[in-house]
Coordinates of N, CA and C in Angstrom, one line a residue:
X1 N -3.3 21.6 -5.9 CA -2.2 20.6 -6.0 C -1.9 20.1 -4.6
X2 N -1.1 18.8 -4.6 CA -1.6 18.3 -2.9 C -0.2 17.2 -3.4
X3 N 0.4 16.9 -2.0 CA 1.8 15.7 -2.0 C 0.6 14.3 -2.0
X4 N 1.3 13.7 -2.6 CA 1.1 11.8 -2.1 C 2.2 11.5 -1.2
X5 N 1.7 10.3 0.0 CA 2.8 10.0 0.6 C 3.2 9.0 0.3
X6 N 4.4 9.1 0.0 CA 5.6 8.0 -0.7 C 5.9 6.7 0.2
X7 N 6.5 7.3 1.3 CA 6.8 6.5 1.7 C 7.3 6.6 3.7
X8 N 7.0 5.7 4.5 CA 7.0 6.2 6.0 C 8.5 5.9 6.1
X9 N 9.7 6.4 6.5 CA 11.3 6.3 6.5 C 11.8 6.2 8.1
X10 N 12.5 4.7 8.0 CA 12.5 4.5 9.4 C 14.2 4.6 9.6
X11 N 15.1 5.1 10.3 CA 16.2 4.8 10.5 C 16.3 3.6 11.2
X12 N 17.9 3.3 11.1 CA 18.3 1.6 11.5 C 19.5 1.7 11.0
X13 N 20.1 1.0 12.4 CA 21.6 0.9 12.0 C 21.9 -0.1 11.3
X14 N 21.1 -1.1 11.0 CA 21.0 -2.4 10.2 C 19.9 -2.0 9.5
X15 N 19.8 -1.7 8.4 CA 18.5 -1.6 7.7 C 18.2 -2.9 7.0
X16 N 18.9 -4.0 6.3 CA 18.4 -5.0 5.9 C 17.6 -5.7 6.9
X17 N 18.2 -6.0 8.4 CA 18.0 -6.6 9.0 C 16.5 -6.0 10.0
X18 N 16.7 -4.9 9.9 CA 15.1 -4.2 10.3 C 14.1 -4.3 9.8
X19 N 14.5 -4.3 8.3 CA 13.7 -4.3 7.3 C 13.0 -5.9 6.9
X20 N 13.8 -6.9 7.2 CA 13.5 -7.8 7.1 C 12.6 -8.3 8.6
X21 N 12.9 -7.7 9.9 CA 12.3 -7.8 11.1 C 10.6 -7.7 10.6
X22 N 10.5 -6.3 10.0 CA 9.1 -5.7 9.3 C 8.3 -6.6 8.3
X23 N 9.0 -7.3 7.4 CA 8.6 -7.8 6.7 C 8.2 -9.3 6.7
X24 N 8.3 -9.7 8.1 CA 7.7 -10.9 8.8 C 6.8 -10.2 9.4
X25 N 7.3 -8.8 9.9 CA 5.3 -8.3 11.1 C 4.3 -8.0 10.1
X26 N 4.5 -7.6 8.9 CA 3.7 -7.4 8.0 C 3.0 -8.6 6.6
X27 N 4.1 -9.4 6.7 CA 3.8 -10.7 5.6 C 4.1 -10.3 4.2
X28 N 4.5 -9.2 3.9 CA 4.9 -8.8 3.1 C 6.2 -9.2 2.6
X29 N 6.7 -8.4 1.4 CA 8.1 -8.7 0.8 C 8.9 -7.5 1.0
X30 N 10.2 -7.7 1.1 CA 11.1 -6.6 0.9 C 11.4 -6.3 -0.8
X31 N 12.1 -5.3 -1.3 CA 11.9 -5.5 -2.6 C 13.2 -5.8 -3.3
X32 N 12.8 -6.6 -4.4 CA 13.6 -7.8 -4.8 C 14.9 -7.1 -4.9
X33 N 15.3 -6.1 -5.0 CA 17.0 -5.8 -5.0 C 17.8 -5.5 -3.8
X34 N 17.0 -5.5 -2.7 CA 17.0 -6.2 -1.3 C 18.2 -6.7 -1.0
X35 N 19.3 -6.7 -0.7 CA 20.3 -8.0 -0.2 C 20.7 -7.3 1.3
X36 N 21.4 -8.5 2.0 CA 22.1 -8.5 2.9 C 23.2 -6.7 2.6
X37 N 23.2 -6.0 4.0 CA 24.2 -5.2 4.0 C 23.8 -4.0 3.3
X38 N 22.5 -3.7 2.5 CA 21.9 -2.9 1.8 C 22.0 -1.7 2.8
X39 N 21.8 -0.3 2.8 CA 22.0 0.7 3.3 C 20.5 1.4 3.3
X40 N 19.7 0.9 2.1 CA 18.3 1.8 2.1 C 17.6 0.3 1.9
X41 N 16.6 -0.2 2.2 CA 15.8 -1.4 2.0 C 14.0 -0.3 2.0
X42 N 13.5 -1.7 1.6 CA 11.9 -1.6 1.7 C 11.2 -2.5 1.7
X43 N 9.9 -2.3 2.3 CA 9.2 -3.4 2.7 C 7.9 -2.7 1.5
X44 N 7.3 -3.8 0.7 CA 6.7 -3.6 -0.4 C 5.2 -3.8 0.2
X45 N 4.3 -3.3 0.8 CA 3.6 -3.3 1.2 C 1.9 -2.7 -0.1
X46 N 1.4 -3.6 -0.5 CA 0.3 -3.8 -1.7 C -0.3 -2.2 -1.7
X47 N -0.7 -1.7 -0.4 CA -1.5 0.0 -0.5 C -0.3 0.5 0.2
X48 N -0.9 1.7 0.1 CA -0.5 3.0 0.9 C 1.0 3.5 0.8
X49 N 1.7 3.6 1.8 CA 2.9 4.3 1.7 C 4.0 2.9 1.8
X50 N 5.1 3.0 1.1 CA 6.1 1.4 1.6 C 6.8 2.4 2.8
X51 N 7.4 0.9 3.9 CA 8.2 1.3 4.9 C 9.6 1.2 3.9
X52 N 10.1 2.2 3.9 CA 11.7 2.6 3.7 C 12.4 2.5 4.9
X53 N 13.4 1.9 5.1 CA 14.2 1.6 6.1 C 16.3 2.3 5.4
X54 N 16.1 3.5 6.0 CA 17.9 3.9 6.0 C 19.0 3.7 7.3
X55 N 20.0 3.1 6.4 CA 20.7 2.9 7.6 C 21.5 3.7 7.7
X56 N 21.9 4.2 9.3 CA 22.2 5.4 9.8 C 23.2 5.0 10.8
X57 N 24.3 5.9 11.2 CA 25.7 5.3 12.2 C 25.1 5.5 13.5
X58 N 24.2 6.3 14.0 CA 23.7 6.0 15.8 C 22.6 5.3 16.1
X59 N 22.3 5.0 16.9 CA 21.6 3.7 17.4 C 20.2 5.0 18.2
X60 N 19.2 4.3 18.3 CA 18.2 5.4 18.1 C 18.2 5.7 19.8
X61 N 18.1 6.6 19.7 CA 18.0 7.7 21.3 C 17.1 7.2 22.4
X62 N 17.0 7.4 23.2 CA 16.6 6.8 24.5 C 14.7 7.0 24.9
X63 N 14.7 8.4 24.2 CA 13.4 9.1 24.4 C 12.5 8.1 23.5
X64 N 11.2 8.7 23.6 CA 10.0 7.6 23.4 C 9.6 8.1 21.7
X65 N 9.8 7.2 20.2 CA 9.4 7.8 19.5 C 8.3 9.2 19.0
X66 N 8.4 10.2 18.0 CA 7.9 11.0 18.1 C 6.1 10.2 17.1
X67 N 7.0 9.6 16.3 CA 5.8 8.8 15.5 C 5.9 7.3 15.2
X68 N 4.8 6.5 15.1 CA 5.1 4.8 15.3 C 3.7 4.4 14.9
X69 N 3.7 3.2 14.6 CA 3.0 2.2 13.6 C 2.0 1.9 14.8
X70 N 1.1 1.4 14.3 CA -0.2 1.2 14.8 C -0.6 -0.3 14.1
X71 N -0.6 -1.2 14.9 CA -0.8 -2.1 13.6 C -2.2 -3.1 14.1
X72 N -3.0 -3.2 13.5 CA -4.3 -3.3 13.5 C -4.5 -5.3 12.8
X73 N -3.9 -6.4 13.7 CA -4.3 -7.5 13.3 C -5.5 -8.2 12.6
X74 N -5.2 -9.5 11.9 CA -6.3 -10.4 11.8 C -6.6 -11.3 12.3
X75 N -5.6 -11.6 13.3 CA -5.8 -12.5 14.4 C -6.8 -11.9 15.4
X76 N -6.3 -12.3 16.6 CA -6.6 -11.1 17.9 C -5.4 -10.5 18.3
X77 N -5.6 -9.6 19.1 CA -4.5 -8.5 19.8 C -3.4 -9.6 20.2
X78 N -4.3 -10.6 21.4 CA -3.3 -11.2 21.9 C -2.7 -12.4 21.7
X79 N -3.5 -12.8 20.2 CA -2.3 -14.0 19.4 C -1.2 -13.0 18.5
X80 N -1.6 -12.3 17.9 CA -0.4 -11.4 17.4 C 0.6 -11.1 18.1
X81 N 0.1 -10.7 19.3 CA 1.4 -9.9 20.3 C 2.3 -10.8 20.6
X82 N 1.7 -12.6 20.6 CA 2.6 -13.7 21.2 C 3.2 -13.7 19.7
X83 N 3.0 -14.0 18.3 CA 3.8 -14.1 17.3 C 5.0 -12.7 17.2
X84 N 4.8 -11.4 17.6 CA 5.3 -10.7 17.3 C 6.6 -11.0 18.3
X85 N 6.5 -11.2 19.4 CA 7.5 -11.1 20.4 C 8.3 -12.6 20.1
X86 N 7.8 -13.4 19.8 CA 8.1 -14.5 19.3 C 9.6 -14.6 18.4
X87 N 9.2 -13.1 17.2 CA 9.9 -12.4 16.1 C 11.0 -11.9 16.6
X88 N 10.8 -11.5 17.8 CA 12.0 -10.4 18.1 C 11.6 -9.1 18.7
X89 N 10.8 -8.7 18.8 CA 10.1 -7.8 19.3 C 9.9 -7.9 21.2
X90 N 9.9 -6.5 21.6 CA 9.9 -6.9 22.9 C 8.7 -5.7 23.9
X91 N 8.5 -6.1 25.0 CA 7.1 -5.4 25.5 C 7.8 -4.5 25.9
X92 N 7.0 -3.5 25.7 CA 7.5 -2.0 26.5 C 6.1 -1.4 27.3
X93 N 4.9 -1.7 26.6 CA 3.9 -1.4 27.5 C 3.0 -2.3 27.4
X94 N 1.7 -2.4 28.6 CA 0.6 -3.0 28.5 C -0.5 -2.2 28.5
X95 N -1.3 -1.7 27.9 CA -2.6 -0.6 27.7 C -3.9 -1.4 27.5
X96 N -3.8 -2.9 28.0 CA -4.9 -3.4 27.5 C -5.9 -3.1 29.2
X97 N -7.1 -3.2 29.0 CA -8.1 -2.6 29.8 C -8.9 -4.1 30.0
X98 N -9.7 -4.3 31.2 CA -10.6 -5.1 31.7 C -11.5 -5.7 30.8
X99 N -12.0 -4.2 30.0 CA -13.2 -4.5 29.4 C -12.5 -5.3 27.9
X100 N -11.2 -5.3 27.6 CA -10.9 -5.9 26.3 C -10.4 -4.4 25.3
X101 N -10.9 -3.3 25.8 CA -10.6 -2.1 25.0 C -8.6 -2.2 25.4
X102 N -8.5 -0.9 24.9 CA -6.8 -1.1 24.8 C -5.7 -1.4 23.9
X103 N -4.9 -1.4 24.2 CA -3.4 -1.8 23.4 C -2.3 -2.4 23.6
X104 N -1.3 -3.0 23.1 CA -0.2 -2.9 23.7 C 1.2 -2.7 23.0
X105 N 2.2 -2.1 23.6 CA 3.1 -1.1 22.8 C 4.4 -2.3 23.2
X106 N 4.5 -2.5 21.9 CA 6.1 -3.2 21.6 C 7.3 -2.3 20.5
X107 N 8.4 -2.9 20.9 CA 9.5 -2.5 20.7 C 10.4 -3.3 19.8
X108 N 10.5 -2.9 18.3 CA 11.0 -3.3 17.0 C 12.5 -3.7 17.6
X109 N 13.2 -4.9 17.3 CA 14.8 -5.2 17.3 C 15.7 -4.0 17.7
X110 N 15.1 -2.8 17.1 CA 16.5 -1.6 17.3 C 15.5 -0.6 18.3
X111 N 14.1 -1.1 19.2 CA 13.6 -0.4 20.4 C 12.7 0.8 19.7
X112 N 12.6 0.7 18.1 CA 11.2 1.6 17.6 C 10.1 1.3 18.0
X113 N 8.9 1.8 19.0 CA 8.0 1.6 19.8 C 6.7 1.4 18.6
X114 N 5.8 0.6 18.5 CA 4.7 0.4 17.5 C 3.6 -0.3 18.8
X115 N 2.4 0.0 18.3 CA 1.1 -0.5 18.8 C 0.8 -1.6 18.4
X116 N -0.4 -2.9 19.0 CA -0.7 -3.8 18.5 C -2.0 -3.4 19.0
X117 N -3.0 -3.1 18.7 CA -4.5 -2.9 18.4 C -5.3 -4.1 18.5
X118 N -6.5 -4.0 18.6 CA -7.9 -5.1 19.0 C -8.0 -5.3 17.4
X119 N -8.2 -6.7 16.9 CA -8.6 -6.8 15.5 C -10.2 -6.6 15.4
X120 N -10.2 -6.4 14.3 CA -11.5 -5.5 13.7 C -12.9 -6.6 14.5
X121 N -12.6 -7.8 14.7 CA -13.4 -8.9 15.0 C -13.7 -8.5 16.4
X122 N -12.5 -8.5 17.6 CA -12.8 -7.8 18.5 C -13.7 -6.8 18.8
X123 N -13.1 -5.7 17.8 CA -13.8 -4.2 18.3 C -15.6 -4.3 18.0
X124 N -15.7 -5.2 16.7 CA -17.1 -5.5 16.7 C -17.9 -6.2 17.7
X125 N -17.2 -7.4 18.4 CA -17.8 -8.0 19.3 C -17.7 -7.2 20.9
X126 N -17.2 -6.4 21.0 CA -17.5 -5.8 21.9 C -18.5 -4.8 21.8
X127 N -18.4 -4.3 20.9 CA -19.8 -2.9 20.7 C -21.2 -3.8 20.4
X128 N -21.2 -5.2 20.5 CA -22.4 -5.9 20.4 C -22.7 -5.7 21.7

C-alpha cells in the first residue's frame, strides 16, 4: 500500500490573492468556488498534485524556503523570467552560467522562493 500526493500546500496570508498570483504563472484555473477573501483556494492544475494555497495570520519568515517549485518553461528561461516579474514576482537570485546552463530564483508576491529552469528546447540545443 503506498500514499498519492494530493496536493503541494502553500501558506499565505492572502490566499486568494496568491493563488490567483499562481494561476497566471501556471495558465491554469483556480477552482470555480474560488472567490475573493477565500481562506483555502487552489490552483487546478490538469496532472499531478493541485497547489492548495491556506491562509495563515504570519507573513512567512525571513529564512530561505525549506521546499519550492521548480518551474520548467515553454518559452525560454529568459522570456518567462521577464513575464513572471512582469506578474509580480521579484529576483532574489541569478544562477544562470556562461554556457546557458543554470537558473534563476524568484520570489512569489508574499517572498516564496521558486526556480525558473532552461526550457526543454534549450537543454536540447545545448547538448547538441
Amino acid at each position: 500500500m503506498v500514499s498519492q500526493l494530493q496536493n503541494v500546500a502553500i501558506d499565505a496570508v492572502n490566499a486568494y490573492e496568491l493563488a490567483r498570483f499562481w494561476s497566471e504563472v501556471t495558465g491554469f484555473p483556480l477552482h470555480p468556488e474560488d472567490k475573493p477573501g477565500a481562506e483555502e483556494t487552489q490552483v487546478m492544475l490538469p496532472e499531478g498534485p493541485l497547489l492548495h494555497f491556506n491562509q495563515v495570520p504570519e507573513a512567512k519568515p525571513a529564512q530561505k524556503n525549506r521546499l519550492h517549485l521548480c518551474l520548467r518553461p515553454e518559452t525560454s528561461r529568459e522570456e518567462e523570467t521577464e513575464r513572471l516579474l512582469a506578474l509580480g514576482a521579484t529576483l532574489v537570485a541569478d544562477r544562470r552560467e556562461p554556457d546557458g546552463a543554470g537558473w534563476v530564483v524568484l520570489a512569489d508576491p508574499e517572498g516564496n522562493e521558486f526556480c525558473v529552469l532552461r526550457s526543454a528546447a534549450e537543454r536540447a540545443a545545448q547538448a547538441d
